[in-house]
Amino acid sequence: MELTTARLFLRPFRAGDHGELHAIAGDPAVVRWMDWGPNTPEVTAVFLAYALESECEEPRRTWRFAVVRRSDGRLIGSAELHIESPEHRRGTMGYLISPAAQGHGYATEGARAVLEFGLTAGGLHRITATCDPENHSSVRVLEKIGMSREGHLRDHFLIRGEWRDRLLYAKLAQLR
């Protein structure tokens, strides 16, 4: 499955993505707000193998996309959609963009594509995303793509020895 936007390809990961992916996942600035990382090359390889395996998953519950800039073919981030409850048509999504590509609207463009895919072709009724309250850029992305803030989750993650809150955002499929 590949998603295309005006400036991006969101495509399945490939075995040859390790170098570009690790440059992102191993960067402390990128994973500052995440409950994982910064990755070692070995941890990035494990993630990549897992992403490749999920392409064969039946029934499909997770889509992991390499976010690739169309203008130069560079891998600049990743995005994910996970169906957490097929019965209730409910999923979660997330994304990250390399520091060099931040501030150009790529996160918004990629996140919007994943959200729209999940709510249409993915058949989901509700998609949620969380972000750290201090991650103002991610708050803006979630609001720009039409997600609504639904809550503040206190001490939701233990990140590098510190309890961190999360803001909960969601979007519902349009009623037909």
mmCIF file of N, CA and C in Angstrom, residues 17-153:
data_model
loop_
_atom_site.group_PDB
_atom_site.id
_atom_site.type_symbol
_atom_site.label_atom_id
_atom_site.label_comp_id
_atom_site.label_asym_id
_atom_site.label_seq_id
_atom_site.Cartn_x
_atom_site.Cartn_y
_atom_site.Cartn_z
ATOM 1 N N ASP A 17 16.342 0.693 3.410
ATOM 2 C CA ASP A 17 16.053 1.956 4.114
ATOM 3 C C ASP A 17 16.827 2.114 5.409
ATOM 4 N N HIS A 18 17.571 1.105 5.824
ATOM 5 C CA HIS A 18 18.193 1.130 7.144
ATOM 6 C C HIS A 18 19.011 2.395 7.406
ATOM 7 N N GLY A 19 19.878 2.771 6.497
ATOM 8 C CA GLY A 19 20.759 3.923 6.733
ATOM 9 C C GLY A 19 19.993 5.210 6.966
ATOM 10 N N GLU A 20 19.074 5.526 6.064
ATOM 11 C CA GLU A 20 18.292 6.757 6.208
ATOM 12 C C GLU A 20 17.372 6.692 7.421
ATOM 13 N N LEU A 21 16.783 5.527 7.667
ATOM 14 C CA LEU A 21 15.901 5.373 8.817
ATOM 15 C C LEU A 21 16.680 5.516 10.118
ATOM 16 N N HIS A 22 17.855 4.903 10.185
ATOM 17 C CA HIS A 22 18.633 5.003 11.422
ATOM 18 C C HIS A 22 19.111 6.431 11.689
ATOM 19 N N ALA A 23 19.418 7.173 10.639
ATOM 20 C CA ALA A 23 19.818 8.574 10.836
ATOM 21 C C ALA A 23 18.710 9.356 11.557
ATOM 22 N N ILE A 24 17.468 8.963 11.338
ATOM 23 C CA ILE A 24 16.332 9.617 11.989
ATOM 24 C C ILE A 24 16.098 9.016 13.371
ATOM 25 N N ALA A 25 15.933 7.691 13.448
ATOM 26 C CA ALA A 25 15.581 7.021 14.696
ATOM 27 C C ALA A 25 16.710 7.043 15.727
ATOM 28 N N GLY A 26 17.925 7.272 15.287
ATOM 29 C CA GLY A 26 19.054 7.354 16.205
ATOM 30 C C GLY A 26 19.350 8.765 16.686
ATOM 31 N N ASP A 27 18.581 9.736 16.213
ATOM 32 C CA ASP A 27 18.797 11.144 16.549
ATOM 33 C C ASP A 27 18.045 11.507 17.829
ATOM 34 N N PRO A 28 18.753 11.883 18.895
ATOM 35 C CA PRO A 28 18.074 12.227 20.150
ATOM 36 C C PRO A 28 17.038 13.345 19.997
ATOM 37 N N ALA A 29 17.251 14.276 19.090
ATOM 38 C CA ALA A 29 16.287 15.362 18.896
ATOM 39 C C ALA A 29 14.971 14.840 18.333
ATOM 40 N N VAL A 30 15.029 13.814 17.491
ATOM 41 C CA VAL A 30 13.829 13.251 16.883
ATOM 42 C C VAL A 30 12.998 12.506 17.924
ATOM 43 N N VAL A 31 13.658 11.751 18.785
ATOM 44 C CA VAL A 31 12.940 10.885 19.733
ATOM 45 C C VAL A 31 12.738 11.539 21.102
ATOM 46 N N ARG A 32 13.000 12.806 21.192
ATOM 47 C CA ARG A 32 12.871 13.521 22.465
ATOM 48 C C ARG A 32 11.541 13.240 23.148
ATOM 49 N N TRP A 33 10.455 13.203 22.404
ATOM 50 C CA TRP A 33 9.112 13.050 22.964
ATOM 51 C C TRP A 33 8.622 11.605 22.943
ATOM 52 N N MET A 34 9.432 10.693 22.435
ATOM 53 C CA MET A 34 9.012 9.307 22.261
ATOM 54 C C MET A 34 9.366 8.473 23.487
ATOM 55 N N ASP A 35 8.666 7.339 23.634
ATOM 56 C CA ASP A 35 8.978 6.424 24.724
ATOM 57 C C ASP A 35 9.980 5.361 24.284
ATOM 58 N N TRP A 36 10.672 5.609 23.193
ATOM 59 C CA TRP A 36 11.708 4.721 22.684
ATOM 60 C C TRP A 36 12.868 5.567 22.180
ATOM 61 N N GLY A 37 13.996 4.921 21.969
ATOM 62 C CA GLY A 37 15.151 5.568 21.351
ATOM 63 C C GLY A 37 15.935 6.454 22.298
ATOM 64 N N PRO A 38 16.991 7.070 21.773
ATOM 65 C CA PRO A 38 17.460 6.943 20.393
ATOM 66 C C PRO A 38 17.952 5.518 20.115
ATOM 67 N N ASN A 39 17.661 5.079 18.900
ATOM 68 C CA ASN A 39 17.970 3.710 18.507
ATOM 69 C C ASN A 39 19.455 3.501 18.264
ATOM 70 N N THR A 40 19.891 2.290 18.556
ATOM 71 C CA THR A 40 21.187 1.808 18.072
ATOM 72 C C THR A 40 20.937 1.285 16.657
ATOM 73 N N PRO A 41 21.974 1.067 15.865
ATOM 74 C CA PRO A 41 21.763 0.472 14.536
ATOM 75 C C PRO A 41 21.038 -0.875 14.610
ATOM 76 N N GLU A 42 21.328 -1.641 15.662
ATOM 77 C CA GLU A 42 20.691 -2.952 15.813
ATOM 78 C C GLU A 42 19.192 -2.819 16.095
ATOM 79 N N VAL A 43 18.807 -1.870 16.913
ATOM 80 C CA VAL A 43 17.387 -1.665 17.229
ATOM 81 C C VAL A 43 16.647 -1.178 15.979
ATOM 82 N N THR A 44 17.277 -0.309 15.204
ATOM 83 C CA THR A 44 16.668 0.126 13.945
ATOM 84 C C THR A 44 16.479 -1.064 13.009
ATOM 85 N N ALA A 45 17.442 -1.971 12.965
ATOM 86 C CA ALA A 45 17.328 -3.161 12.121
ATOM 87 C C ALA A 45 16.169 -4.045 12.575
ATOM 88 N N VAL A 46 15.982 -4.167 13.881
ATOM 89 C CA VAL A 46 14.855 -4.952 14.401
ATOM 90 C C VAL A 46 13.534 -4.299 13.995
ATOM 91 N N PHE A 47 13.442 -2.970 14.151
ATOM 92 C CA PHE A 47 12.215 -2.274 13.741
ATOM 93 C C PHE A 47 11.958 -2.483 12.254
ATOM 94 N N LEU A 48 12.998 -2.343 11.455
ATOM 95 C CA LEU A 48 12.842 -2.484 10.008
ATOM 96 C C LEU A 48 12.361 -3.896 9.646
ATOM 97 N N ALA A 49 12.919 -4.906 10.286
ATOM 98 C CA ALA A 49 12.482 -6.287 10.033
ATOM 99 C C ALA A 49 11.015 -6.451 10.428
ATOM 100 N N TYR A 50 10.637 -5.866 11.532
ATOM 101 C CA TYR A 50 9.253 -5.929 11.994
ATOM 102 C C TYR A 50 8.327 -5.223 11.010
ATOM 103 N N ALA A 51 8.758 -4.069 10.500
ATOM 104 C CA ALA A 51 7.958 -3.329 9.513
ATOM 105 C C ALA A 51 7.789 -4.145 8.237
ATOM 106 N N LEU A 52 8.843 -4.813 7.789
ATOM 107 C CA LEU A 52 8.761 -5.641 6.589
ATOM 108 C C LEU A 52 7.825 -6.832 6.798
ATOM 109 N N GLU A 53 7.884 -7.443 7.982
ATOM 110 C CA GLU A 53 6.998 -8.569 8.300
ATOM 111 C C GLU A 53 5.534 -8.143 8.339
ATOM 112 N N SER A 54 5.267 -6.933 8.823
ATOM 113 C CA SER A 54 3.876 -6.493 8.953
ATOM 114 C C SER A 54 3.201 -6.331 7.595
ATOM 115 N N GLU A 55 3.993 -6.237 6.528
ATOM 116 C CA GLU A 55 3.432 -6.156 5.176
ATOM 117 C C GLU A 55 2.695 -7.438 4.798
ATOM 118 N N CYS A 56 3.062 -8.549 5.423
ATOM 119 C CA CYS A 56 2.458 -9.850 5.111
ATOM 120 C C CYS A 56 1.380 -10.248 6.115
ATOM 121 N N GLU A 57 1.130 -9.411 7.072
ATOM 122 C CA GLU A 57 0.175 -9.708 8.138
ATOM 123 C C GLU A 57 -1.241 -9.912 7.591
ATOM 124 N N GLU A 58 -1.890 -10.969 8.034
ATOM 125 C CA GLU A 58 -3.282 -11.240 7.654
ATOM 126 C C GLU A 58 -4.060 -11.651 8.887
ATOM 127 N N PRO A 59 -5.137 -11.044 9.259
ATOM 128 C CA PRO A 59 -5.624 -9.820 8.614
ATOM 129 C C PRO A 59 -4.722 -8.645 8.981
ATOM 130 N N ARG A 60 -4.669 -7.675 8.128
ATOM 131 C CA ARG A 60 -3.788 -6.519 8.290
ATOM 132 C C ARG A 60 -4.253 -5.655 9.447
ATOM 133 N N ARG A 61 -3.353 -5.396 10.403
ATOM 134 C CA ARG A 61 -3.684 -4.561 11.553
ATOM 135 C C ARG A 61 -2.788 -3.337 11.663
ATOM 136 N N THR A 62 -1.641 -3.357 10.961
ATOM 137 C CA THR A 62 -0.690 -2.252 11.086
ATOM 138 C C THR A 62 -0.108 -1.905 9.729
ATOM 139 N N TRP A 63 -0.040 -0.618 9.449
ATOM 140 C CA TRP A 63 0.627 -0.090 8.263
ATOM 141 C C TRP A 63 1.742 0.811 8.760
ATOM 142 N N ARG A 64 2.975 0.494 8.383
ATOM 143 C CA ARG A 64 4.134 1.323 8.716
ATOM 144 C C ARG A 64 4.663 1.893 7.411
ATOM 145 N N PHE A 65 4.681 3.203 7.324
ATOM 146 C CA PHE A 65 5.065 3.873 6.085
ATOM 147 C C PHE A 65 6.400 4.590 6.232
ATOM 148 N N ALA A 66 7.239 4.449 5.218
ATOM 149 C CA ALA A 66 8.399 5.319 5.068
ATOM 150 C C ALA A 66 7.875 6.594 4.421
ATOM 151 N N VAL A 67 8.182 7.736 4.999
ATOM 152 C CA VAL A 67 7.753 9.017 4.433
ATOM 153 C C VAL A 67 8.905 9.517 3.563
ATOM 154 N N VAL A 68 8.642 9.595 2.253
ATOM 155 C CA VAL A 68 9.684 9.908 1.272
ATOM 156 C C VAL A 68 9.308 11.186 0.527
ATOM 157 N N ARG A 69 10.244 12.127 0.495
ATOM 158 C CA ARG A 69 10.028 13.373 -0.235
ATOM 159 C C ARG A 69 10.105 13.092 -1.733
ATOM 160 N N ARG A 70 9.073 13.480 -2.450
ATOM 161 C CA ARG A 70 9.011 13.197 -3.890
ATOM 162 C C ARG A 70 10.088 13.932 -4.679
ATOM 163 N N SER A 71 10.438 15.135 -4.265
ATOM 164 C CA SER A 71 11.369 15.956 -5.048
ATOM 165 C C SER A 71 12.762 15.348 -5.157
ATOM 166 N N ASP A 72 13.217 14.617 -4.131
ATOM 167 C CA ASP A 72 14.571 14.069 -4.171
ATOM 168 C C ASP A 72 14.650 12.591 -3.766
ATOM 169 N N GLY A 73 13.510 11.970 -3.447
ATOM 170 C CA GLY A 73 13.501 10.560 -3.093
ATOM 171 C C GLY A 73 14.082 10.230 -1.735
ATOM 172 N N ARG A 74 14.289 11.242 -0.889
ATOM 173 C CA ARG A 74 14.882 11.019 0.438
ATOM 174 C C ARG A 74 13.828 10.562 1.442
ATOM 175 N N LEU A 75 14.201 9.592 2.251
ATOM 176 C CA LEU A 75 13.366 9.160 3.359
ATOM 177 C C LEU A 75 13.518 10.207 4.460
ATOM 178 N N ILE A 76 12.422 10.871 4.811
ATOM 179 C CA ILE A 76 12.496 11.970 5.786
ATOM 180 C C ILE A 76 11.715 11.673 7.063
ATOM 181 N N GLY A 77 11.086 10.498 7.144
ATOM 182 C CA GLY A 77 10.349 10.181 8.355
ATOM 183 C C GLY A 77 9.594 8.877 8.241
ATOM 184 N N SER A 78 8.696 8.700 9.183
ATOM 185 C CA SER A 78 7.852 7.514 9.174
ATOM 186 C C SER A 78 6.474 7.868 9.701
ATOM 187 N N ALA A 79 5.514 7.026 9.378
ATOM 188 C CA ALA A 79 4.146 7.195 9.861
ATOM 189 C C ALA A 79 3.558 5.809 10.047
ATOM 190 N N GLU A 80 2.598 5.711 10.947
ATOM 191 C CA GLU A 80 2.029 4.412 11.252
ATOM 192 C C GLU A 80 0.546 4.532 11.551
ATOM 193 N N LEU A 81 -0.188 3.540 11.123
ATOM 194 C CA LEU A 81 -1.595 3.390 11.465
ATOM 195 C C LEU A 81 -1.762 1.989 12.012
ATOM 196 N N HIS A 82 -2.374 1.877 13.186
ATOM 197 C CA HIS A 82 -2.581 0.577 13.812
ATOM 198 C C HIS A 82 -4.047 0.417 14.181
ATOM 199 N N ILE A 83 -4.641 -0.688 13.765
ATOM 200 C CA ILE A 83 -6.018 -0.994 14.153
ATOM 201 C C ILE A 83 -5.959 -1.668 15.514
ATOM 202 N N GLU A 84 -6.435 -0.973 16.523
ATOM 203 C CA GLU A 84 -6.396 -1.550 17.864
ATOM 204 C C GLU A 84 -7.647 -2.361 18.180
ATOM 205 N N SER A 85 -8.764 -2.100 17.483
ATOM 206 C CA SER A 85 -9.979 -2.877 17.687
ATOM 207 C C SER A 85 -10.764 -2.966 16.378
ATOM 208 N N PRO A 86 -10.619 -4.086 15.662
ATOM 209 C CA PRO A 86 -11.398 -4.237 14.432
ATOM 210 C C PRO A 86 -12.907 -4.227 14.706
ATOM 211 N N GLU A 87 -13.311 -4.810 15.824
ATOM 212 C CA GLU A 87 -14.732 -4.882 16.160
ATOM 213 C C GLU A 87 -15.358 -3.497 16.299
ATOM 214 N N HIS A 88 -14.597 -2.586 16.871
ATOM 215 C CA HIS A 88 -15.108 -1.236 17.114
ATOM 216 C C HIS A 88 -14.601 -0.235 16.081
ATOM 217 N N ARG A 89 -13.870 -0.752 15.071
ATOM 218 C CA ARG A 89 -13.332 0.076 13.984
ATOM 219 C C ARG A 89 -12.550 1.266 14.534
ATOM 220 N N ARG A 90 -11.637 0.956 15.463
ATOM 221 C CA ARG A 90 -10.870 1.975 16.166
ATOM 222 C C ARG A 90 -9.375 1.758 15.940
ATOM 223 N N GLY A 91 -8.656 2.852 15.668
ATOM 224 C CA GLY A 91 -7.224 2.756 15.440
ATOM 225 C C GLY A 91 -6.452 3.908 16.060
ATOM 226 N N THR A 92 -5.126 3.787 16.004
ATOM 227 C CA THR A 92 -4.222 4.829 16.474
ATOM 228 C C THR A 92 -3.244 5.149 15.353
ATOM 229 N N MET A 93 -2.685 6.341 15.406
ATOM 230 C CA MET A 93 -1.697 6.734 14.405
ATOM 231 C C MET A 93 -0.563 7.525 15.051
ATOM 232 N N GLY A 94 0.559 7.571 14.353
ATOM 233 C CA GLY A 94 1.703 8.347 14.803
ATOM 234 C C GLY A 94 2.595 8.673 13.619
ATOM 235 N N TYR A 95 3.549 9.555 13.844
ATOM 236 C CA TYR A 95 4.431 10.012 12.765
ATOM 237 C C TYR A 95 5.668 10.652 13.373
ATOM 238 N N LEU A 96 6.725 10.726 12.595
ATOM 239 C CA LEU A 96 7.898 11.520 12.956
ATOM 240 C C LEU A 96 8.608 11.952 11.684
ATOM 241 N N ILE A 97 9.243 13.105 11.773
ATOM 242 C CA ILE A 97 9.934 13.709 10.631
ATOM 243 C C ILE A 97 11.329 14.128 11.091
ATOM 244 N N SER A 98 12.319 13.929 10.244
ATOM 245 C CA SER A 98 13.694 14.293 10.596
ATOM 246 C C SER A 98 13.801 15.799 10.829
ATOM 247 N N PRO A 99 14.705 16.216 11.706
ATOM 248 C CA PRO A 99 14.850 17.651 11.991
ATOM 249 C C PRO A 99 15.106 18.498 10.747
ATOM 250 N N ALA A 100 15.881 17.973 9.789
ATOM 251 C CA ALA A 100 16.187 18.744 8.582
ATOM 252 C C ALA A 100 14.951 19.004 7.731
ATOM 253 N N ALA A 101 13.916 18.166 7.876
ATOM 254 C CA ALA A 101 12.696 18.312 7.073
ATOM 255 C C ALA A 101 11.550 18.953 7.861
ATOM 256 N N GLN A 102 11.784 19.267 9.121
ATOM 257 C CA GLN A 102 10.727 19.871 9.931
ATOM 258 C C GLN A 102 10.517 21.325 9.539
ATOM 259 N N GLY A 103 9.300 21.804 9.784
ATOM 260 C CA GLY A 103 8.980 23.201 9.518
ATOM 261 C C GLY A 103 8.552 23.475 8.085
ATOM 262 N N HIS A 104 8.344 22.430 7.298
ATOM 263 C CA HIS A 104 7.948 22.586 5.899
ATOM 264 C C HIS A 104 6.565 22.001 5.604
ATOM 265 N N GLY A 105 5.855 21.572 6.638
ATOM 266 C CA GLY A 105 4.521 21.017 6.462
ATOM 267 C C GLY A 105 4.474 19.549 6.092
ATOM 268 N N TYR A 106 5.625 18.867 6.081
ATOM 269 C CA TYR A 106 5.636 17.455 5.712
ATOM 270 C C TYR A 106 4.900 16.587 6.732
ATOM 271 N N ALA A 107 5.068 16.894 8.019
ATOM 272 C CA ALA A 107 4.370 16.101 9.043
ATOM 273 C C ALA A 107 2.863 16.230 8.873
ATOM 274 N N THR A 108 2.396 17.446 8.628
ATOM 275 C CA THR A 108 0.961 17.668 8.425
ATOM 276 C C THR A 108 0.474 16.910 7.196
ATOM 277 N N GLU A 109 1.212 17.001 6.115
ATOM 278 C CA GLU A 109 0.816 16.349 4.862
ATOM 279 C C GLU A 109 0.794 14.825 5.010
ATOM 280 N N GLY A 110 1.817 14.270 5.643
ATOM 281 C CA GLY A 110 1.868 12.826 5.827
ATOM 282 C C GLY A 110 0.824 12.337 6.821
ATOM 283 N N ALA A 111 0.664 13.047 7.930
ATOM 284 C CA ALA A 111 -0.322 12.655 8.939
ATOM 285 C C ALA A 111 -1.740 12.724 8.365
ATOM 286 N N ARG A 112 -2.012 13.747 7.576
ATOM 287 C CA ARG A 112 -3.339 13.864 6.947
ATOM 288 C C ARG A 112 -3.604 12.668 6.021
ATOM 289 N N ALA A 113 -2.598 12.260 5.265
ATOM 290 C CA ALA A 113 -2.768 11.123 4.346
ATOM 291 C C ALA A 113 -3.064 9.842 5.124
ATOM 292 N N VAL A 114 -2.355 9.616 6.227
ATOM 293 C CA VAL A 114 -2.584 8.416 7.037
ATOM 294 C C VAL A 114 -3.970 8.460 7.671
ATOM 295 N N LEU A 115 -4.348 9.613 8.189
ATOM 296 C CA LEU A 115 -5.666 9.762 8.810
ATOM 297 C C LEU A 115 -6.781 9.498 7.798
ATOM 298 N N GLU A 116 -6.681 10.113 6.625
ATOM 299 C CA GLU A 116 -7.708 9.929 5.590
ATOM 300 C C GLU A 116 -7.770 8.476 5.125
ATOM 301 N N PHE A 117 -6.613 7.843 4.963
ATOM 302 C CA PHE A 117 -6.586 6.435 4.582
ATOM 303 C C PHE A 117 -7.312 5.584 5.627
ATOM 304 N N GLY A 118 -7.011 5.817 6.891
ATOM 305 C CA GLY A 118 -7.630 5.033 7.957
ATOM 306 C C GLY A 118 -9.134 5.194 8.026
ATOM 307 N N LEU A 119 -9.604 6.414 7.799
ATOM 308 C CA LEU A 119 -11.039 6.692 7.916
ATOM 309 C C LEU A 119 -11.822 6.332 6.654
ATOM 310 N N THR A 120 -11.129 6.082 5.564
ATOM 311 C CA THR A 120 -11.826 5.726 4.315
ATOM 312 C C THR A 120 -11.489 4.280 3.958
ATOM 313 N N ALA A 121 -10.424 4.059 3.224
ATOM 314 C CA ALA A 121 -10.057 2.714 2.774
ATOM 315 C C ALA A 121 -9.802 1.762 3.941
ATOM 316 N N GLY A 122 -9.300 2.290 5.047
ATOM 317 C CA GLY A 122 -9.037 1.456 6.220
ATOM 318 C C GLY A 122 -10.293 1.047 6.965
ATOM 319 N N GLY A 123 -11.406 1.714 6.680
ATOM 320 C CA GLY A 123 -12.687 1.353 7.280
ATOM 321 C C GLY A 123 -12.843 1.682 8.744
ATOM 322 N N LEU A 124 -11.986 2.540 9.276
ATOM 323 C CA LEU A 124 -12.075 2.867 10.696
ATOM 324 C C LEU A 124 -13.114 3.957 10.954
ATOM 325 N N HIS A 125 -13.702 3.903 12.126
ATOM 326 C CA HIS A 125 -14.658 4.927 12.549
ATOM 327 C C HIS A 125 -13.970 5.989 13.407
ATOM 328 N N ARG A 126 -12.955 5.578 14.172
ATOM 329 C CA ARG A 126 -12.290 6.489 15.112
ATOM 330 C C ARG A 126 -10.792 6.232 15.085
ATOM 331 N N ILE A 127 -10.024 7.326 14.984
ATOM 332 C CA ILE A 127 -8.564 7.242 15.044
ATOM 333 C C ILE A 127 -8.082 8.228 16.090
ATOM 334 N N THR A 128 -7.176 7.747 16.948
ATOM 335 C CA THR A 128 -6.600 8.604 17.984
ATOM 336 C C THR A 128 -5.101 8.772 17.757
ATOM 337 N N ALA A 129 -4.570 9.808 18.362
ATOM 338 C CA ALA A 129 -3.129 10.058 18.394
ATOM 339 C C ALA A 129 -2.841 10.781 19.706
ATOM 340 N N THR A 130 -1.646 10.581 20.215
ATOM 341 C CA THR A 130 -1.242 11.299 21.414
ATOM 342 C C THR A 130 0.057 12.048 21.143
ATOM 343 N N CYS A 131 0.287 13.076 21.935
ATOM 344 C CA CYS A 131 1.563 13.789 21.866
ATOM 345 C C CYS A 131 1.862 14.398 23.225
ATOM 346 N N ASP A 132 3.113 14.681 23.450
ATOM 347 C CA ASP A 132 3.538 15.333 24.685
ATOM 348 C C ASP A 132 2.995 16.756 24.697
ATOM 349 N N PRO A 133 2.481 17.235 25.828
ATOM 350 C CA PRO A 133 1.954 18.601 25.888
ATOM 351 C C PRO A 133 2.972 19.678 25.522
ATOM 352 N N GLU A 134 4.250 19.381 25.701
ATOM 353 C CA GLU A 134 5.284 20.366 25.370
ATOM 354 C C GLU A 134 5.712 20.296 23.903
ATOM 355 N N ASN A 135 5.217 19.322 23.172
ATOM 356 C CA ASN A 135 5.564 19.178 21.758
ATOM 357 C C ASN A 135 4.570 20.010 20.931
ATOM 358 N N HIS A 136 4.768 21.300 20.959
ATOM 359 C CA HIS A 136 3.841 22.246 20.330
ATOM 360 C C HIS A 136 3.704 22.018 18.823
ATOM 361 N N SER A 137 4.766 21.578 18.176
ATOM 362 C CA SER A 137 4.691 21.300 16.735
ATOM 363 C C SER A 137 3.718 20.167 16.448
ATOM 364 N N SER A 138 3.769 19.117 17.255
ATOM 365 C CA SER A 138 2.860 17.993 17.039
ATOM 366 C C SER A 138 1.421 18.379 17.373
ATOM 367 N N VAL A 139 1.236 19.185 18.396
ATOM 368 C CA VAL A 139 -0.116 19.678 18.716
ATOM 369 C C VAL A 139 -0.690 20.396 17.495
ATOM 370 N N ARG A 140 0.118 21.250 16.864
ATOM 371 C CA ARG A 140 -0.352 21.985 15.680
ATOM 372 C C ARG A 140 -0.684 21.045 14.533
ATOM 373 N N VAL A 141 0.151 20.028 14.325
ATOM 374 C CA VAL A 141 -0.119 19.067 13.248
ATOM 375 C C VAL A 141 -1.463 18.390 13.480
ATOM 376 N N LEU A 142 -1.681 17.880 14.670
ATOM 377 C CA LEU A 142 -2.920 17.159 14.967
ATOM 378 C C LEU A 142 -4.140 18.054 14.797
ATOM 379 N N GLU A 143 -4.019 19.303 15.190
ATOM 380 C CA GLU A 143 -5.147 20.228 15.028
ATOM 381 C C GLU A 143 -5.354 20.601 13.564
ATOM 382 N N LYS A 144 -4.271 20.776 12.808
ATOM 383 C CA LYS A 144 -4.391 21.117 11.383
ATOM 384 C C LYS A 144 -5.066 20.014 10.578
ATOM 385 N N ILE A 145 -4.869 18.762 10.973
ATOM 386 C CA ILE A 145 -5.460 17.673 10.205
ATOM 387 C C ILE A 145 -6.885 17.355 10.670
ATOM 388 N N GLY A 146 -7.406 18.179 11.572
ATOM 389 C CA GLY A 146 -8.806 18.050 11.961
ATOM 390 C C GLY A 146 -9.083 17.173 13.154
ATOM 391 N N MET A 147 -8.051 16.810 13.898
ATOM 392 C CA MET A 147 -8.283 16.023 15.105
ATOM 393 C C MET A 147 -8.663 16.959 16.252
ATOM 394 N N SER A 148 -9.481 16.474 17.148
ATOM 395 C CA SER A 148 -9.941 17.260 18.293
ATOM 396 C C SER A 148 -9.300 16.740 19.575
ATOM 397 N N ARG A 149 -8.922 17.680 20.413
ATOM 398 C CA ARG A 149 -8.346 17.289 21.700
ATOM 399 C C ARG A 149 -9.451 16.753 22.599
ATOM 400 N N GLU A 150 -9.235 15.554 23.112
ATOM 401 C CA GLU A 150 -10.231 14.911 23.953
ATOM 402 C C GLU A 150 -9.795 14.758 25.395
ATOM 403 N N GLY A 151 -8.518 14.883 25.658
ATOM 404 C CA GLY A 151 -8.112 14.691 27.043
ATOM 405 C C GLY A 151 -6.641 14.913 27.283
ATOM 406 N N HIS A 152 -6.311 14.890 28.559
ATOM 407 C CA HIS A 152 -4.938 15.038 29.031
ATOM 408 C C HIS A 152 -4.652 13.815 29.901
ATOM 409 N N LEU A 153 -3.758 12.968 29.445
ATOM 410 C CA LEU A 153 -3.423 11.729 30.140
ATOM 411 C C LEU A 153 -2.210 11.975 31.028
#
